Amino acid sequence: MSKLTDAFKNQKAFIPFVAANDPDFDGTVNNVVALANGGADIVELGIPFSDPIADGPVIQAADLRALKEDPDLPMDTIFDMVKAVRKQTDVPLVFLTYLNIVFRYGYEAFTARCEELGIYGLVIPDMPLEERGELAPIAEKHNVDLIPLVTPISGDRIEKIAAAATGFIYVVSSLGVTGERSEFANGLADLVNRIRKVTDVPTAIGFGIHTPEQATEMAQIADGAIVGSACVNIVAEYGRQAPAKLTDYTKQMKTAVNANPVR
C-alpha cells in the first residue's frame, strides 16, 4: 500500500502545509518537525516558485520570503532540509511543486531523491491528467505518488482523474487560488461521492480551511483536510518562534478532524 494511503488507515487525516526556506533552512526543519509533533498525518512542503498558478497571496508571500536571500534556491538545498527533517521525524512528506522544477532537475534524479528521503508524493498543479504520462512511470518506479487535484468544475474528467490516482486525491474546495475562506463550493459531498464510485484512494479537501469547525465539516465529507495558508500565516507572524504555535494549531486541527468517524 502507498505510504500516503496508509496515513488514512482507520482515521481521518490532517495534512498541513508550509513553504520550504520560510523563514530559512533551520526554520523549515523546525516547522516540519513541529507539525509532525502536533499530530500531522502527512506534511505538505511547498517548493518556492516564482510563477505559481494555484497559490494565493499568503503562499505567494511565503515564496517571496523564501527566495529573497537566494532567488535561485537550489533544489539540492531543499532536499538537504528534508534530510535534516528525517533525523527527527519519519512523518510522510509530500512536495507541492511545479513541473518545470522537476523537469529541470530530471525526472529520474528528482524522484530517486524523493524515494531516498521519504517524500512519498508530488502535488503538481500545472500537470493535468493528460500530461502526466512522461513522469508517471518514473515516479511509480520510485514509489512516489502523483497526487491529482479535482475541482468543482472538473466535470466529466472527475472519474478519469480519480481512476488514475494513487496516494490520495486533493479535492479543491473552491474555485480560484489558495487562501482562507468562510464559504466553500456547493456540492462537495456529491463530488467526493463521484470519486468514491471509481476508486478506494482516499480524498482530502483543501483550499481555504483554517478553523477547527471547518476541518470537522470537511473531514465529514472527505477522508481528510488540508490546511496551507493558515499555517503559513503563523510562520509569517511568528518567524523563528512559529514551531510552538504550529504544534498547538496542529493539535487543535487534528482533534477537529478526528471528530468524524472513518468510512
PDB file of C-alpha atoms in Angstrom:
ATOM      1  CA  MET A   1       0.000   0.000   0.000  1.00  0.00           C
ATOM      2  CA  SER A   2       1.125   3.556  -0.666  1.00  0.00           C
ATOM      3  CA  LYS A   3       2.644   5.215   2.390  1.00  0.00           C
ATOM      4  CA  LEU A   4       0.261   8.130   1.803  1.00  0.00           C
ATOM      5  CA  THR A   5      -2.821   5.944   1.544  1.00  0.00           C
ATOM      6  CA  ASP A   6      -1.693   4.177   4.694  1.00  0.00           C
ATOM      7  CA  ALA A   7      -1.759   7.519   6.556  1.00  0.00           C
ATOM      8  CA  PHE A   8      -5.554   7.492   6.200  1.00  0.00           C
ATOM      9  CA  LYS A   9      -5.952   3.971   7.567  1.00  0.00           C
ATOM     10  CA  ASN A  10      -8.508   3.820  10.387  1.00  0.00           C
ATOM     11  CA  GLN A  11      -8.514   7.592  10.819  1.00  0.00           C
ATOM     12  CA  LYS A  12      -9.227  10.914   9.199  1.00  0.00           C
ATOM     13  CA  ALA A  13      -6.015  12.601   8.088  1.00  0.00           C
ATOM     14  CA  PHE A  14      -4.819  16.122   8.798  1.00  0.00           C
ATOM     15  CA  ILE A  15      -2.366  17.493   6.229  1.00  0.00           C
ATOM     16  CA  PRO A  16      -0.764  20.885   6.961  1.00  0.00           C
ATOM     17  CA  PHE A  17       1.451  22.847   4.570  1.00  0.00           C
ATOM     18  CA  VAL A  18       4.484  25.096   4.996  1.00  0.00           C
ATOM     19  CA  ALA A  19       6.840  26.602   2.427  1.00  0.00           C
ATOM     20  CA  ALA A  20      10.466  25.500   2.229  1.00  0.00           C
ATOM     21  CA  ASN A  21      13.032  28.124   3.297  1.00  0.00           C
ATOM     22  CA  ASP A  22      10.399  30.231   5.046  1.00  0.00           C
ATOM     23  CA  PRO A  23      11.906  31.730   7.119  1.00  0.00           C
ATOM     24  CA  ASP A  24      15.184  29.876   6.429  1.00  0.00           C
ATOM     25  CA  PHE A  25      16.807  26.418   6.366  1.00  0.00           C
ATOM     26  CA  ASP A  26      16.637  25.709  10.096  1.00  0.00           C
ATOM     27  CA  GLY A  27      13.218  27.311  10.356  1.00  0.00           C
ATOM     28  CA  THR A  28      11.871  24.949   7.713  1.00  0.00           C
ATOM     29  CA  VAL A  29      13.217  21.913   9.527  1.00  0.00           C
ATOM     30  CA  ASN A  30      11.809  23.096  12.853  1.00  0.00           C
ATOM     31  CA  ASN A  31       8.416  23.906  11.315  1.00  0.00           C
ATOM     32  CA  VAL A  32       8.007  20.491   9.683  1.00  0.00           C
ATOM     33  CA  VAL A  33       9.052  18.714  12.867  1.00  0.00           C
ATOM     34  CA  ALA A  34       6.631  20.874  14.853  1.00  0.00           C
ATOM     35  CA  LEU A  35       3.755  19.890  12.566  1.00  0.00           C
ATOM     36  CA  ALA A  36       4.686  16.235  12.957  1.00  0.00           C
ATOM     37  CA  ASN A  37       4.875  16.608  16.741  1.00  0.00           C
ATOM     38  CA  GLY A  38       1.414  18.160  16.714  1.00  0.00           C
ATOM     39  CA  GLY A  39      -0.048  15.069  15.079  1.00  0.00           C
ATOM     40  CA  ALA A  40       0.058  15.795  11.351  1.00  0.00           C
ATOM     41  CA  ASP A  41      -0.508  12.621   9.374  1.00  0.00           C
ATOM     42  CA  ILE A  42       1.199  13.966   6.249  1.00  0.00           C
ATOM     43  CA  VAL A  43       3.101  17.245   5.823  1.00  0.00           C
ATOM     44  CA  GLU A  44       2.995  19.101   2.524  1.00  0.00           C
ATOM     45  CA  LEU A  45       6.158  21.101   1.827  1.00  0.00           C
ATOM     46  CA  GLY A  46       5.947  23.786  -0.827  1.00  0.00           C
ATOM     47  CA  ILE A  47       8.912  24.352  -3.130  1.00  0.00           C
ATOM     48  CA  PRO A  48       9.194  28.118  -3.710  1.00  0.00           C
ATOM     49  CA  PHE A  49       8.437  29.093  -7.297  1.00  0.00           C
ATOM     50  CA  SER A  50       8.453  32.486  -8.946  1.00  0.00           C
ATOM     51  CA  ASP A  51       5.344  31.989 -11.079  1.00  0.00           C
ATOM     52  CA  PRO A  52       2.780  29.861  -9.223  1.00  0.00           C
ATOM     53  CA  ILE A  53      -0.683  29.359 -10.692  1.00  0.00           C
ATOM     54  CA  ALA A  54      -2.558  27.875  -7.741  1.00  0.00           C
ATOM     55  CA  ASP A  55      -1.115  29.775  -4.800  1.00  0.00           C
ATOM     56  CA  GLY A  56      -2.933  32.741  -3.316  1.00  0.00           C
ATOM     57  CA  PRO A  57      -1.376  35.881  -1.791  1.00  0.00           C
ATOM     58  CA  VAL A  58      -0.373  34.272   1.514  1.00  0.00           C
ATOM     59  CA  ILE A  59       1.634  31.450  -0.047  1.00  0.00           C
ATOM     60  CA  GLN A  60       2.993  33.739  -2.763  1.00  0.00           C
ATOM     61  CA  ALA A  61       4.319  35.978   0.017  1.00  0.00           C
ATOM     62  CA  ALA A  62       5.945  32.952   1.643  1.00  0.00           C
ATOM     63  CA  ASP A  63       7.635  32.086  -1.651  1.00  0.00           C
ATOM     64  CA  LEU A  64       8.949  35.641  -1.921  1.00  0.00           C
ATOM     65  CA  ARG A  65      10.336  35.446   1.621  1.00  0.00           C
ATOM     66  CA  ALA A  66      11.919  32.098   0.835  1.00  0.00           C
ATOM     67  CA  LEU A  67      13.546  33.382  -2.354  1.00  0.00           C
ATOM     68  CA  LYS A  68      14.583  36.787  -1.023  1.00  0.00           C
ATOM     69  CA  GLU A  69      18.039  35.706   0.144  1.00  0.00           C
ATOM     70  CA  ASP A  70      18.600  33.318  -2.755  1.00  0.00           C
ATOM     71  CA  PRO A  71      16.421  33.815  -5.849  1.00  0.00           C
ATOM     72  CA  ASP A  72      17.987  30.673  -7.329  1.00  0.00           C
ATOM     73  CA  LEU A  73      17.404  28.498  -4.262  1.00  0.00           C
ATOM     74  CA  PRO A  74      18.909  25.143  -5.279  1.00  0.00           C
ATOM     75  CA  MET A  75      16.677  22.105  -5.201  1.00  0.00           C
ATOM     76  CA  ASP A  76      19.510  20.241  -3.515  1.00  0.00           C
ATOM     77  CA  THR A  77      19.266  22.674  -0.597  1.00  0.00           C
ATOM     78  CA  ILE A  78      15.589  21.772  -0.191  1.00  0.00           C
ATOM     79  CA  PHE A  79      16.464  18.088  -0.318  1.00  0.00           C
ATOM     80  CA  ASP A  80      19.038  18.817   2.415  1.00  0.00           C
ATOM     81  CA  MET A  81      16.264  20.372   4.510  1.00  0.00           C
ATOM     82  CA  VAL A  82      14.297  17.152   4.189  1.00  0.00           C
ATOM     83  CA  LYS A  83      17.399  15.157   5.073  1.00  0.00           C
ATOM     84  CA  ALA A  84      17.655  17.212   8.278  1.00  0.00           C
ATOM     85  CA  VAL A  85      13.952  16.684   8.982  1.00  0.00           C
ATOM     86  CA  ARG A  86      14.473  12.938   8.664  1.00  0.00           C
ATOM     87  CA  LYS A  87      16.863  12.995  11.612  1.00  0.00           C
ATOM     88  CA  GLN A  88      13.906  13.951  13.816  1.00  0.00           C
ATOM     89  CA  THR A  89      10.714  12.510  12.306  1.00  0.00           C
ATOM     90  CA  ASP A  90       9.520   9.958   9.791  1.00  0.00           C
ATOM     91  CA  VAL A  91       6.229  11.779   9.075  1.00  0.00           C
ATOM     92  CA  PRO A  92       5.192  11.177   5.440  1.00  0.00           C
ATOM     93  CA  LEU A  93       6.083  14.157   3.264  1.00  0.00           C
ATOM     94  CA  VAL A  94       4.628  15.470   0.021  1.00  0.00           C
ATOM     95  CA  PHE A  95       6.106  18.202  -2.153  1.00  0.00           C
ATOM     96  CA  LEU A  96       3.874  20.835  -3.693  1.00  0.00           C
ATOM     97  CA  THR A  97       5.803  21.939  -6.749  1.00  0.00           C
ATOM     98  CA  TYR A  98       5.528  22.942 -10.382  1.00  0.00           C
ATOM     99  CA  LEU A  99       6.521  20.733 -13.269  1.00  0.00           C
ATOM    100  CA  ASN A 100       9.386  22.903 -14.506  1.00  0.00           C
ATOM    101  CA  ILE A 101      11.246  22.367 -11.221  1.00  0.00           C
ATOM    102  CA  VAL A 102      11.001  18.589 -11.545  1.00  0.00           C
ATOM    103  CA  PHE A 103      11.825  18.693 -15.265  1.00  0.00           C
ATOM    104  CA  ARG A 104      14.930  20.824 -14.783  1.00  0.00           C
ATOM    105  CA  TYR A 105      16.283  18.573 -12.042  1.00  0.00           C
ATOM    106  CA  GLY A 106      15.479  15.493 -14.122  1.00  0.00           C
ATOM    107  CA  TYR A 107      12.513  13.209 -13.566  1.00  0.00           C
ATOM    108  CA  GLU A 108      14.676  10.219 -12.686  1.00  0.00           C
ATOM    109  CA  ALA A 109      17.016  12.086 -10.357  1.00  0.00           C
ATOM    110  CA  PHE A 110      14.212  14.022  -8.660  1.00  0.00           C
ATOM    111  CA  THR A 111      12.005  11.040  -7.886  1.00  0.00           C
ATOM    112  CA  ALA A 112      15.025   8.958  -6.825  1.00  0.00           C
ATOM    113  CA  ARG A 113      15.916  11.610  -4.226  1.00  0.00           C
ATOM    114  CA  CYS A 114      12.294  11.671  -3.108  1.00  0.00           C
ATOM    115  CA  GLU A 115      12.348   7.918  -2.590  1.00  0.00           C
ATOM    116  CA  GLU A 116      15.627   8.157  -0.677  1.00  0.00           C
ATOM    117  CA  LEU A 117      14.281  10.819   1.699  1.00  0.00           C
ATOM    118  CA  GLY A 118      10.723   9.596   2.277  1.00  0.00           C
ATOM    119  CA  ILE A 119       8.947  12.129   0.098  1.00  0.00           C
ATOM    120  CA  TYR A 120       6.074   9.933  -0.926  1.00  0.00           C
ATOM    121  CA  GLY A 121       4.091  12.198  -3.228  1.00  0.00           C
ATOM    122  CA  LEU A 122       4.101  15.193  -5.538  1.00  0.00           C
ATOM    123  CA  VAL A 123       1.283  17.708  -5.963  1.00  0.00           C
ATOM    124  CA  ILE A 124       1.898  19.435  -9.303  1.00  0.00           C
ATOM    125  CA  PRO A 125      -0.899  21.919 -10.088  1.00  0.00           C
ATOM    126  CA  ASP A 126       0.286  22.644 -13.638  1.00  0.00           C
ATOM    127  CA  MET A 127       0.422  18.980 -14.680  1.00  0.00           C
ATOM    128  CA  PRO A 128      -3.011  17.887 -15.929  1.00  0.00           C
ATOM    129  CA  LEU A 129      -4.013  14.249 -16.278  1.00  0.00           C
ATOM    130  CA  GLU A 130      -3.282  14.291 -19.998  1.00  0.00           C
ATOM    131  CA  GLU A 131       0.345  15.378 -19.427  1.00  0.00           C
ATOM    132  CA  ARG A 132       1.339  13.042 -16.592  1.00  0.00           C
ATOM    133  CA  GLY A 133       2.379  10.164 -18.841  1.00  0.00           C
ATOM    134  CA  GLU A 134       6.050  11.066 -19.169  1.00  0.00           C
ATOM    135  CA  LEU A 135       6.538  11.386 -15.402  1.00  0.00           C
ATOM    136  CA  ALA A 136       4.128   8.783 -14.024  1.00  0.00           C
ATOM    137  CA  PRO A 137       6.099   5.578 -14.787  1.00  0.00           C
ATOM    138  CA  ILE A 138       9.308   7.072 -13.394  1.00  0.00           C
ATOM    139  CA  ALA A 139       7.559   8.254 -10.241  1.00  0.00           C
ATOM    140  CA  GLU A 140       5.907   4.864  -9.816  1.00  0.00           C
ATOM    141  CA  LYS A 141       9.272   3.127 -10.100  1.00  0.00           C
ATOM    142  CA  HIS A 142      10.480   5.207  -7.150  1.00  0.00           C
ATOM    143  CA  ASN A 143       7.286   4.772  -5.088  1.00  0.00           C
ATOM    144  CA  VAL A 144       6.297   8.416  -5.452  1.00  0.00           C
ATOM    145  CA  ASP A 145       2.574   9.107  -5.884  1.00  0.00           C
ATOM    146  CA  LEU A 146       1.422  11.846  -8.229  1.00  0.00           C
ATOM    147  CA  ILE A 147      -1.376  13.473  -6.250  1.00  0.00           C
ATOM    148  CA  PRO A 148      -4.092  14.780  -8.590  1.00  0.00           C
ATOM    149  CA  LEU A 149      -6.275  17.801  -7.968  1.00  0.00           C
ATOM    150  CA  VAL A 150     -10.011  17.506  -8.578  1.00  0.00           C
ATOM    151  CA  THR A 151     -12.025  20.722  -8.664  1.00  0.00           C
ATOM    152  CA  PRO A 152     -15.751  21.518  -8.590  1.00  0.00           C
ATOM    153  CA  ILE A 153     -15.554  22.158 -12.346  1.00  0.00           C
ATOM    154  CA  SER A 154     -13.571  19.056 -13.345  1.00  0.00           C
ATOM    155  CA  GLY A 155     -16.806  17.784 -14.893  1.00  0.00           C
ATOM    156  CA  ASP A 156     -16.643  14.556 -16.863  1.00  0.00           C
ATOM    157  CA  ARG A 157     -12.902  14.311 -16.164  1.00  0.00           C
ATOM    158  CA  ILE A 158     -13.520  13.535 -12.483  1.00  0.00           C
ATOM    159  CA  GLU A 159     -13.787   9.790 -12.965  1.00  0.00           C
ATOM    160  CA  LYS A 160     -10.729   9.650 -15.245  1.00  0.00           C
ATOM    161  CA  ILE A 161      -8.610  11.615 -12.787  1.00  0.00           C
ATOM    162  CA  ALA A 162      -9.775   9.510  -9.845  1.00  0.00           C
ATOM    163  CA  ALA A 163      -9.255   6.200 -11.617  1.00  0.00           C
ATOM    164  CA  ALA A 164      -5.592   7.047 -12.266  1.00  0.00           C
ATOM    165  CA  ALA A 165      -4.902   8.318  -8.750  1.00  0.00           C
ATOM    166  CA  THR A 166      -2.621   6.819  -6.130  1.00  0.00           C
ATOM    167  CA  GLY A 167      -1.760   8.029  -2.640  1.00  0.00           C
ATOM    168  CA  PHE A 168      -4.680  10.368  -2.098  1.00  0.00           C
ATOM    169  CA  ILE A 169      -6.795  12.772  -4.121  1.00  0.00           C
ATOM    170  CA  TYR A 170      -6.608  16.507  -3.433  1.00  0.00           C
ATOM    171  CA  VAL A 171     -10.167  17.828  -3.655  1.00  0.00           C
ATOM    172  CA  VAL A 172     -10.180  21.584  -4.249  1.00  0.00           C
ATOM    173  CA  SER A 173     -12.906  23.142  -2.104  1.00  0.00           C
ATOM    174  CA  SER A 174     -13.482  26.291  -4.137  1.00  0.00           C
ATOM    175  CA  LEU A 175     -12.691  27.965  -7.415  1.00  0.00           C
ATOM    176  CA  GLY A 176      -9.690  30.278  -7.502  1.00  0.00           C
ATOM    177  CA  VAL A 177      -6.396  30.136  -5.633  1.00  0.00           C
ATOM    178  CA  THR A 178      -5.407  29.124  -2.109  1.00  0.00           C
ATOM    179  CA  GLY A 179      -6.323  31.312   0.859  1.00  0.00           C
ATOM    180  CA  GLU A 180      -8.520  31.281   3.949  1.00  0.00           C
ATOM    181  CA  ARG A 181     -12.266  31.218   3.200  1.00  0.00           C
ATOM    182  CA  SER A 182     -15.513  31.401   5.116  1.00  0.00           C
ATOM    183  CA  GLU A 183     -17.561  29.629   2.428  1.00  0.00           C
ATOM    184  CA  PHE A 184     -16.903  26.664   0.168  1.00  0.00           C
ATOM    185  CA  ALA A 185     -18.311  25.415  -3.107  1.00  0.00           C
ATOM    186  CA  ASN A 186     -21.669  23.677  -3.058  1.00  0.00           C
ATOM    187  CA  GLY A 187     -21.761  20.030  -3.980  1.00  0.00           C
ATOM    188  CA  LEU A 188     -18.506  18.898  -2.361  1.00  0.00           C
ATOM    189  CA  ALA A 189     -20.208  15.824  -0.925  1.00  0.00           C
ATOM    190  CA  ASP A 190     -21.504  14.891  -4.379  1.00  0.00           C
ATOM    191  CA  LEU A 191     -18.030  15.442  -5.826  1.00  0.00           C
ATOM    192  CA  VAL A 192     -16.430  13.134  -3.262  1.00  0.00           C
ATOM    193  CA  ASN A 193     -19.135  10.523  -3.825  1.00  0.00           C
ATOM    194  CA  ARG A 194     -18.422  10.547  -7.569  1.00  0.00           C
ATOM    195  CA  ILE A 195     -14.758   9.920  -6.815  1.00  0.00           C
ATOM    196  CA  ARG A 196     -15.555   7.075  -4.428  1.00  0.00           C
ATOM    197  CA  LYS A 197     -17.587   5.271  -7.080  1.00  0.00           C
ATOM    198  CA  VAL A 198     -14.443   4.651  -9.138  1.00  0.00           C
ATOM    199  CA  THR A 199     -11.638   4.358  -6.557  1.00  0.00           C
ATOM    200  CA  ASP A 200     -10.812   3.493  -2.946  1.00  0.00           C
ATOM    201  CA  VAL A 201      -7.984   6.054  -2.926  1.00  0.00           C
ATOM    202  CA  PRO A 202      -8.728   8.453  -0.046  1.00  0.00           C
ATOM    203  CA  THR A 203      -9.766  12.065  -0.565  1.00  0.00           C
ATOM    204  CA  ALA A 204      -8.618  15.174   1.296  1.00  0.00           C
ATOM    205  CA  ILE A 205     -10.226  18.593   0.880  1.00  0.00           C
ATOM    206  CA  GLY A 206      -8.044  21.689   0.721  1.00  0.00           C
ATOM    207  CA  PHE A 207      -8.116  25.411  -0.215  1.00  0.00           C
ATOM    208  CA  GLY A 208      -9.500  27.748   2.411  1.00  0.00           C
ATOM    209  CA  ILE A 209      -9.793  25.594   5.527  1.00  0.00           C
ATOM    210  CA  HIS A 210      -8.424  27.350   8.610  1.00  0.00           C
ATOM    211  CA  THR A 211     -10.706  26.793  11.626  1.00  0.00           C
ATOM    212  CA  PRO A 212     -11.349  23.618  13.620  1.00  0.00           C
ATOM    213  CA  GLU A 213     -15.043  23.872  12.733  1.00  0.00           C
ATOM    214  CA  GLN A 214     -14.234  23.909   9.021  1.00  0.00           C
ATOM    215  CA  ALA A 215     -11.829  20.992   9.446  1.00  0.00           C
ATOM    216  CA  THR A 216     -14.569  18.964  11.135  1.00  0.00           C
ATOM    217  CA  GLU A 217     -17.020  19.831   8.365  1.00  0.00           C
ATOM    218  CA  MET A 218     -14.641  18.945   5.522  1.00  0.00           C
ATOM    219  CA  ALA A 219     -13.469  15.719   7.164  1.00  0.00           C
ATOM    220  CA  GLN A 220     -17.094  14.694   7.499  1.00  0.00           C
ATOM    221  CA  ILE A 221     -17.349  14.856   3.711  1.00  0.00           C
ATOM    222  CA  ALA A 222     -13.908  13.506   2.798  1.00  0.00           C
ATOM    223  CA  ASP A 223     -11.177  11.367   4.352  1.00  0.00           C
ATOM    224  CA  GLY A 224      -9.069  14.289   5.486  1.00  0.00           C
ATOM    225  CA  ALA A 225      -8.414  18.015   5.444  1.00  0.00           C
ATOM    226  CA  ILE A 226      -5.506  20.023   4.018  1.00  0.00           C
ATOM    227  CA  VAL A 227      -4.542  23.393   5.513  1.00  0.00           C
ATOM    228  CA  GLY A 228      -1.983  25.712   3.953  1.00  0.00           C
ATOM    229  CA  SER A 229      -2.473  29.454   4.278  1.00  0.00           C
ATOM    230  CA  ALA A 230      -3.332  29.326   7.983  1.00  0.00           C
ATOM    231  CA  CYS A 231      -0.036  27.568   8.756  1.00  0.00           C
ATOM    232  CA  VAL A 232       1.896  29.935   6.514  1.00  0.00           C
ATOM    233  CA  ASN A 233       0.289  32.895   8.312  1.00  0.00           C
ATOM    234  CA  ILE A 234       1.589  31.522  11.605  1.00  0.00           C
ATOM    235  CA  VAL A 235       5.101  31.338  10.156  1.00  0.00           C
ATOM    236  CA  ALA A 236       4.778  34.883   8.780  1.00  0.00           C
ATOM    237  CA  GLU A 237       3.629  36.249  12.141  1.00  0.00           C
ATOM    238  CA  TYR A 238       5.945  34.393  14.495  1.00  0.00           C
ATOM    239  CA  GLY A 239       9.034  33.687  12.388  1.00  0.00           C
ATOM    240  CA  ARG A 240      11.523  31.528  14.273  1.00  0.00           C
ATOM    241  CA  GLN A 241       9.078  31.265  17.178  1.00  0.00           C
ATOM    242  CA  ALA A 242       6.490  29.635  14.907  1.00  0.00           C
ATOM    243  CA  PRO A 243       7.160  25.956  15.758  1.00  0.00           C
ATOM    244  CA  ALA A 244       5.398  26.017  19.139  1.00  0.00           C
ATOM    245  CA  LYS A 245       2.405  27.786  17.579  1.00  0.00           C
ATOM    246  CA  LEU A 246       2.316  25.293  14.700  1.00  0.00           C
ATOM    247  CA  THR A 247       2.333  22.362  17.104  1.00  0.00           C
ATOM    248  CA  ASP A 248      -0.575  23.818  19.109  1.00  0.00           C
ATOM    249  CA  TYR A 249      -2.551  24.640  15.957  1.00  0.00           C
ATOM    250  CA  THR A 250      -1.991  21.161  14.545  1.00  0.00           C
ATOM    251  CA  LYS A 251      -3.199  19.538  17.750  1.00  0.00           C
ATOM    252  CA  GLN A 252      -6.431  21.554  17.533  1.00  0.00           C
ATOM    253  CA  MET A 253      -6.991  20.738  13.874  1.00  0.00           C
ATOM    254  CA  LYS A 254      -6.169  17.055  14.259  1.00  0.00           C
ATOM    255  CA  THR A 255      -8.661  16.812  17.113  1.00  0.00           C
ATOM    256  CA  ALA A 256     -11.272  18.503  14.927  1.00  0.00           C
ATOM    257  CA  VAL A 257     -10.647  16.160  12.008  1.00  0.00           C
ATOM    258  CA  ASN A 258     -10.872  13.153  14.296  1.00  0.00           C
ATOM    259  CA  ALA A 259     -14.331  14.235  15.459  1.00  0.00           C
ATOM    260  CA  ASN A 260     -15.641  12.289  12.458  1.00  0.00           C
ATOM    261  CA  PRO A 261     -15.939   8.505  12.132  1.00  0.00           C
ATOM    262  CA  VAL A 262     -13.933   6.815   9.388  1.00  0.00           C
ATOM    263  CA  ARG A 263     -15.809   5.263   6.484  1.00  0.00           C
TER     264      ARG A 263
END
